[in-house]
């Protein structure tokens, strides 16, 4: 990994830019796909599956028999691991339920919020270069807890673990479609695929661009969750081989992934680089990881304060703090998707099974977005009730404001009632 020593702050934006292809080029490729699906429906899905995924899609929906057969084809060990991950993710997301809190803002004026699961949701499960069945749990568990009635899943993969996990979380329909065309199908609806109210899920740049383009048309999406990335901040207490393994864990996702290592210790950076090369050569997906590592940097900074500023500017999807004062540094991080503390908290645990969600904002979007949670799958409907006594107390305030805005019908809606109470 290229080591950059003591860059000036003015150099940070260029240094921290992700190796994404130009969004304009990706959008140029994706826009016609969206249009084709909107116009031609299932016929477009069949043509695009053949073109991009080399799949002959006679059946767009997965049959119940295929789904049922999935369980039998998995080992007991893998099924137990999936069930353990499911239980942990469920336990963590259950804590995100918010009890209804009724507030009396004035005597007789009561307001509260109801959380209601979004009725129809669409989950995208990446399957181009790896069948990410862990993502089924990450999206399906909060959808299930939120009480979403229709849970549609699209994926280009037919891996049985995807189908097994889909059954666990109560997915209602599964379609073997991937890429931008899957996102378009869930946004517009086709003869086979139902139109949903909100689309969730990570994916490559085509998937992410499709979500962003559709968001401009008013389609609800979770967030931009593109190519995976990790930043590691390490000091002399960190173990170089552990840090190298963490960097490679995200580099192996794809050539467009990026990893970042930050330290105040020059020798440490060199040791990580050494073990990284050896570990890289041993990986089956080494060509993908090598390309991602070529796009990555190890940055030597002056001190802890500079490291914190740099990490906040980068706004990593995942941030590992392999430093002796990890909890203290954690409190100073204001931009990150998910943070991992200490030497024994590999990011992989969050990817699969610790309980937190792995669908997280990438490409600096952690500055403004959070990862997926139970909240992502619910709407909050506000409710209020005003008693006659409450209206007597509140009415004059509303009358004065409506009068000042020249909205006389608003004022009358209050005044008529107040007169009836005299
Ligand atoms: N941010 C997160 O939370 C998060 C979580 C998991 C995975 N990820 C990321 O998801 C991504 C998964 O990517 P993937 O490619 O393996 O699977 P994917 O399912 O996202 O994309 C595969 C699809 O891309 C489409 N495609 C491929 N080449 C195309 C082209 N030239 N033009 C148009 N469409 C094309 C195909 O239809 C294919 O089905 C990785 O980048 C990974 O890092 C991110
Ligand atoms: N690291 C990915 C999120 O960016 C999630 C994942 C799934 N499987 C392995 N990793
Ligand atoms: Zn991962």
XYZ file of C-alpha atoms and ligand atoms in Angstrom, residues 249-250 253 351, ligand 3:
5
model
C -11.347 -8.187 4.375
C -12.882 -5.141 2.722
C -15.173 -7.155 -1.873
C -20.389 -7.899 8.599
Zn -17.460 -7.297 4.168
